[in-house]
Amino acid sequence: MMCDYALLMSNSTVTGPNGTQLHFRGLDILEASLEKLSTMGLNKATHVLLTGFGHGGTSVFMHADRIGAALKVLSPSLQVYKALPADGIHPKHANCAFWPQTNVTPPRASGDPCNFTDTYTTIVQGGSFLGETDIGIAATAQIDAGYVAGCTGSKCMYVNETYAFTKTPTFVVQQLAGIWDTQCNLAGQVMKLDRGPDVAWMQLECIVGSGSRWHECFQYTRSCDLDSVLKVIAPFQRQYVSELQSTGFHTRPGNGGFMHSCHLGAYWTTSYAKEGHPDTSIWNQIQIGGVSLRAAVGAWWNAPVTIAANFTVDCIWNATTVTGYCNPTCDGFPSY
């Protein structure tokens, strides 16, 4: 899914700039995988939960309805089908090392180091974040056939553009902000830049561990300064929430969500649980208002799809965050 960023949405063969044939077969692979799983017991399933983490979570958003339709044929005894994308939302913004920013003085060229202390508008939304990212991938992979039904145009590469069209009962688990968005899109740097006569090839290197003030600040709030919190991080967190709520997705019966302000490397069996706790404990450790992530997911899963949506949104970072997480249950997770 992440190798070509087409997210299993293409069945195209296209010719690259140097004449190389590029074969995108995501939709075929997805269909074949479901058919194979049906021979391994999926055909007898009565309850199915579709889930994924990171860009796997993004693919859950993109394919939940398509997979649900296939399961009606492959799993005739199916009674309950729901979707749980984890950290699958990636708001519309460009990596600041890639795109030139003309709204700063002096203008900054692509490849220049990111200025962490710029305002949110400059860092997160500066440059042509729509022009290159979604249109480039959509045009290259020709993924129109893979869009969520009802959504049209290259903007459908972004989850927030699909909320209004997704019909599957969905529980959104999302950290504010997602690990990929901080490590790769905001903190990532251009590792290699080769220019030809007609095209530039750039590779993004994700920043893992120490070395990125972005990444360190999100994990260790005491390393942040007030401007970074109030002018960059808090507005970024609000973008995740506002883009979802603006479509009414959070009020649709059968939906639910748990948007927390912790910073995690993983959710499932993982070595990134808090010290002294089992590697399956993250779902119990994160709480909002005394309700654990595990309890929130369980209540949604066991409820009928006609029940009112229940979305829980965590605190947004504020002036006190530089002394510790605004949600105390976020403290103590190891660095990722």
mmCIF file with all atom_site columns, C-alpha atoms in Angstrom, residues 227-306:
data_model
loop_
_atom_site.group_PDB
_atom_site.id
_atom_site.type_symbol
_atom_site.label_atom_id
_atom_site.label_alt_id
_atom_site.label_comp_id
_atom_site.label_asym_id
_atom_site.label_entity_id
_atom_site.label_seq_id
_atom_site.pdbx_PDB_ins_code
_atom_site.Cartn_x
_atom_site.Cartn_y
_atom_site.Cartn_z
_atom_site.occupancy
_atom_site.B_iso_or_equiv
_atom_site.pdbx_formal_charge
_atom_site.auth_seq_id
_atom_site.auth_comp_id
_atom_site.auth_asym_id
_atom_site.auth_atom_id
_atom_site.pdbx_PDB_model_num
ATOM 1  C CA . ASP A 1 227 ? 5.005   28.843 20.107 1.00 0.00 ? 227 ASP A CA 1
ATOM 2  C CA . SER A 1 228 ? 5.448   25.319 18.742 1.00 0.00 ? 228 SER A CA 1
ATOM 3  C CA . VAL A 1 229 ? 2.463   24.083 20.715 1.00 0.00 ? 229 VAL A CA 1
ATOM 4  C CA . LEU A 1 230 ? 0.075   26.967 20.107 1.00 0.00 ? 230 LEU A CA 1
ATOM 5  C CA . LYS A 1 231 ? 1.018   27.926 16.536 1.00 0.00 ? 231 LYS A CA 1
ATOM 6  C CA . VAL A 1 232 ? 1.766   24.534 15.008 1.00 0.00 ? 232 VAL A CA 1
ATOM 7  C CA . ILE A 1 233 ? 0.703   21.456 16.980 1.00 0.00 ? 233 ILE A CA 1
ATOM 8  C CA . ALA A 1 234 ? -2.669  22.544 18.365 1.00 0.00 ? 234 ALA A CA 1
ATOM 9  C CA . PRO A 1 235 ? -3.992  23.795 14.986 1.00 0.00 ? 235 PRO A CA 1
ATOM 10 C CA . PHE A 1 236 ? -2.700  20.620 13.357 1.00 0.00 ? 236 PHE A CA 1
ATOM 11 C CA . GLN A 1 237 ? -4.593  18.505 15.886 1.00 0.00 ? 237 GLN A CA 1
ATOM 12 C CA . ARG A 1 238 ? -7.755  20.525 15.315 1.00 0.00 ? 238 ARG A CA 1
ATOM 13 C CA . GLN A 1 239 ? -7.497  19.874 11.581 1.00 0.00 ? 239 GLN A CA 1
ATOM 14 C CA . TYR A 1 240 ? -7.937  16.116 12.109 1.00 0.00 ? 240 TYR A CA 1
ATOM 15 C CA . VAL A 1 241 ? -11.074 16.744 14.155 1.00 0.00 ? 241 VAL A CA 1
ATOM 16 C CA . SER A 1 242 ? -12.629 19.575 12.143 1.00 0.00 ? 242 SER A CA 1
ATOM 17 C CA . GLU A 1 243 ? -12.285 17.832 8.779  1.00 0.00 ? 243 GLU A CA 1
ATOM 18 C CA . LEU A 1 244 ? -14.119 14.804 10.142 1.00 0.00 ? 244 LEU A CA 1
ATOM 19 C CA . GLN A 1 245 ? -16.816 16.729 11.961 1.00 0.00 ? 245 GLN A CA 1
ATOM 20 C CA . SER A 1 246 ? -17.519 19.075 9.054  1.00 0.00 ? 246 SER A CA 1
ATOM 21 C CA . THR A 1 247 ? -19.018 16.168 7.082  1.00 0.00 ? 247 THR A CA 1
ATOM 22 C CA . GLY A 1 248 ? -21.290 14.883 9.849  1.00 0.00 ? 248 GLY A CA 1
ATOM 23 C CA . PHE A 1 249 ? -19.413 11.570 9.890  1.00 0.00 ? 249 PHE A CA 1
ATOM 24 C CA . HIS A 1 250 ? -19.229 11.731 13.687 1.00 0.00 ? 250 HIS A CA 1
ATOM 25 C CA . THR A 1 251 ? -23.029 11.885 14.036 1.00 0.00 ? 251 THR A CA 1
ATOM 26 C CA . ARG A 1 252 ? -23.968 9.070  11.639 1.00 0.00 ? 252 ARG A CA 1
ATOM 27 C CA . PRO A 1 253 ? -25.677 6.141  13.418 1.00 0.00 ? 253 PRO A CA 1
ATOM 28 C CA . GLY A 1 254 ? -23.403 3.140  13.749 1.00 0.00 ? 254 GLY A CA 1
ATOM 29 C CA . ASN A 1 255 ? -20.197 5.172  13.696 1.00 0.00 ? 255 ASN A CA 1
ATOM 30 C CA . GLY A 1 256 ? -17.880 5.916  16.590 1.00 0.00 ? 256 GLY A CA 1
ATOM 31 C CA . GLY A 1 257 ? -14.437 7.222  17.349 1.00 0.00 ? 257 GLY A CA 1
ATOM 32 C CA . PHE A 1 258 ? -11.641 7.732  19.840 1.00 0.00 ? 258 PHE A CA 1
ATOM 33 C CA . MET A 1 259 ? -9.303  10.565 18.859 1.00 0.00 ? 259 MET A CA 1
ATOM 34 C CA . HIS A 1 260 ? -6.540  10.763 21.467 1.00 0.00 ? 260 HIS A CA 1
ATOM 35 C CA . SER A 1 261 ? -3.561  13.079 21.915 1.00 0.00 ? 261 SER A CA 1
ATOM 36 C CA . CYS A 1 262 ? -1.042  10.358 22.818 1.00 0.00 ? 262 CYS A CA 1
ATOM 37 C CA . HIS A 1 263 ? 1.862   9.582  20.488 1.00 0.00 ? 263 HIS A CA 1
ATOM 38 C CA . LEU A 1 264 ? 2.282   5.861  19.766 1.00 0.00 ? 264 LEU A CA 1
ATOM 39 C CA . GLY A 1 265 ? 4.369   3.601  17.569 1.00 0.00 ? 265 GLY A CA 1
ATOM 40 C CA . ALA A 1 266 ? 1.762   0.849  17.426 1.00 0.00 ? 266 ALA A CA 1
ATOM 41 C CA . TYR A 1 267 ? -1.492  -0.409 18.971 1.00 0.00 ? 267 TYR A CA 1
ATOM 42 C CA . TRP A 1 268 ? -1.493  -4.181 18.663 1.00 0.00 ? 268 TRP A CA 1
ATOM 43 C CA . THR A 1 269 ? 0.989   -6.635 20.199 1.00 0.00 ? 269 THR A CA 1
ATOM 44 C CA . THR A 1 270 ? 4.003   -4.376 20.422 1.00 0.00 ? 270 THR A CA 1
ATOM 45 C CA . SER A 1 271 ? 7.151   -3.538 22.327 1.00 0.00 ? 271 SER A CA 1
ATOM 46 C CA . TYR A 1 272 ? 5.963   0.067  22.643 1.00 0.00 ? 272 TYR A CA 1
ATOM 47 C CA . ALA A 1 273 ? 3.723   -0.469 25.653 1.00 0.00 ? 273 ALA A CA 1
ATOM 48 C CA . LYS A 1 274 ? 4.614   1.276  28.895 1.00 0.00 ? 274 LYS A CA 1
ATOM 49 C CA . GLU A 1 275 ? 7.424   -0.250 30.916 1.00 0.00 ? 275 GLU A CA 1
ATOM 50 C CA . GLY A 1 276 ? 6.266   -3.081 33.146 1.00 0.00 ? 276 GLY A CA 1
ATOM 51 C CA . HIS A 1 277 ? 3.016   -3.611 31.220 1.00 0.00 ? 277 HIS A CA 1
ATOM 52 C CA . PRO A 1 278 ? 2.195   -6.452 28.810 1.00 0.00 ? 278 PRO A CA 1
ATOM 53 C CA . ASP A 1 279 ? 2.586   -5.786 25.099 1.00 0.00 ? 279 ASP A CA 1
ATOM 54 C CA . THR A 1 280 ? -1.178  -6.058 24.606 1.00 0.00 ? 280 THR A CA 1
ATOM 55 C CA . SER A 1 281 ? -2.028  -3.383 27.165 1.00 0.00 ? 281 SER A CA 1
ATOM 56 C CA . ILE A 1 282 ? -2.091  -0.167 25.103 1.00 0.00 ? 282 ILE A CA 1
ATOM 57 C CA . TRP A 1 283 ? -5.834  -0.418 24.505 1.00 0.00 ? 283 TRP A CA 1
ATOM 58 C CA . ASN A 1 284 ? -6.411  -0.336 28.268 1.00 0.00 ? 284 ASN A CA 1
ATOM 59 C CA . GLN A 1 285 ? -3.782  2.276  29.101 1.00 0.00 ? 285 GLN A CA 1
ATOM 60 C CA . ILE A 1 286 ? -5.095  5.125  26.963 1.00 0.00 ? 286 ILE A CA 1
ATOM 61 C CA . GLN A 1 287 ? -8.154  6.742  28.477 1.00 0.00 ? 287 GLN A CA 1
ATOM 62 C CA . ILE A 1 288 ? -10.260 9.814  27.806 1.00 0.00 ? 288 ILE A CA 1
ATOM 63 C CA . GLY A 1 289 ? -12.494 10.960 30.630 1.00 0.00 ? 289 GLY A CA 1
ATOM 64 C CA . GLY A 1 290 ? -11.968 7.672  32.460 1.00 0.00 ? 290 GLY A CA 1
ATOM 65 C CA . VAL A 1 291 ? -13.041 5.541  29.464 1.00 0.00 ? 291 VAL A CA 1
ATOM 66 C CA . SER A 1 292 ? -10.338 3.326  27.955 1.00 0.00 ? 292 SER A CA 1
ATOM 67 C CA . LEU A 1 293 ? -9.851  2.850  24.239 1.00 0.00 ? 293 LEU A CA 1
ATOM 68 C CA . ARG A 1 294 ? -10.670 -0.826 24.706 1.00 0.00 ? 294 ARG A CA 1
ATOM 69 C CA . ALA A 1 295 ? -13.961 -0.042 26.451 1.00 0.00 ? 295 ALA A CA 1
ATOM 70 C CA . ALA A 1 296 ? -14.960 2.478  23.778 1.00 0.00 ? 296 ALA A CA 1
ATOM 71 C CA . VAL A 1 297 ? -14.254 0.054  20.937 1.00 0.00 ? 297 VAL A CA 1
ATOM 72 C CA . GLY A 1 298 ? -16.051 -2.775 22.731 1.00 0.00 ? 298 GLY A CA 1
ATOM 73 C CA . ALA A 1 299 ? -19.179 -0.701 23.317 1.00 0.00 ? 299 ALA A CA 1
ATOM 74 C CA . TRP A 1 300 ? -19.297 0.282  19.630 1.00 0.00 ? 300 TRP A CA 1
ATOM 75 C CA . TRP A 1 301 ? -18.681 -3.253 18.368 1.00 0.00 ? 301 TRP A CA 1
ATOM 76 C CA . ASN A 1 302 ? -21.424 -4.751 20.520 1.00 0.00 ? 302 ASN A CA 1
ATOM 77 C CA . ALA A 1 303 ? -23.986 -2.047 19.727 1.00 0.00 ? 303 ALA A CA 1
ATOM 78 C CA . PRO A 1 304 ? -26.479 -2.289 16.856 1.00 0.00 ? 304 PRO A CA 1
ATOM 79 C CA . VAL A 1 305 ? -25.652 -0.251 13.762 1.00 0.00 ? 305 VAL A CA 1
ATOM 80 C CA . THR A 1 306 ? -28.748 1.860  14.338 1.00 0.00 ? 306 THR A CA 1
#
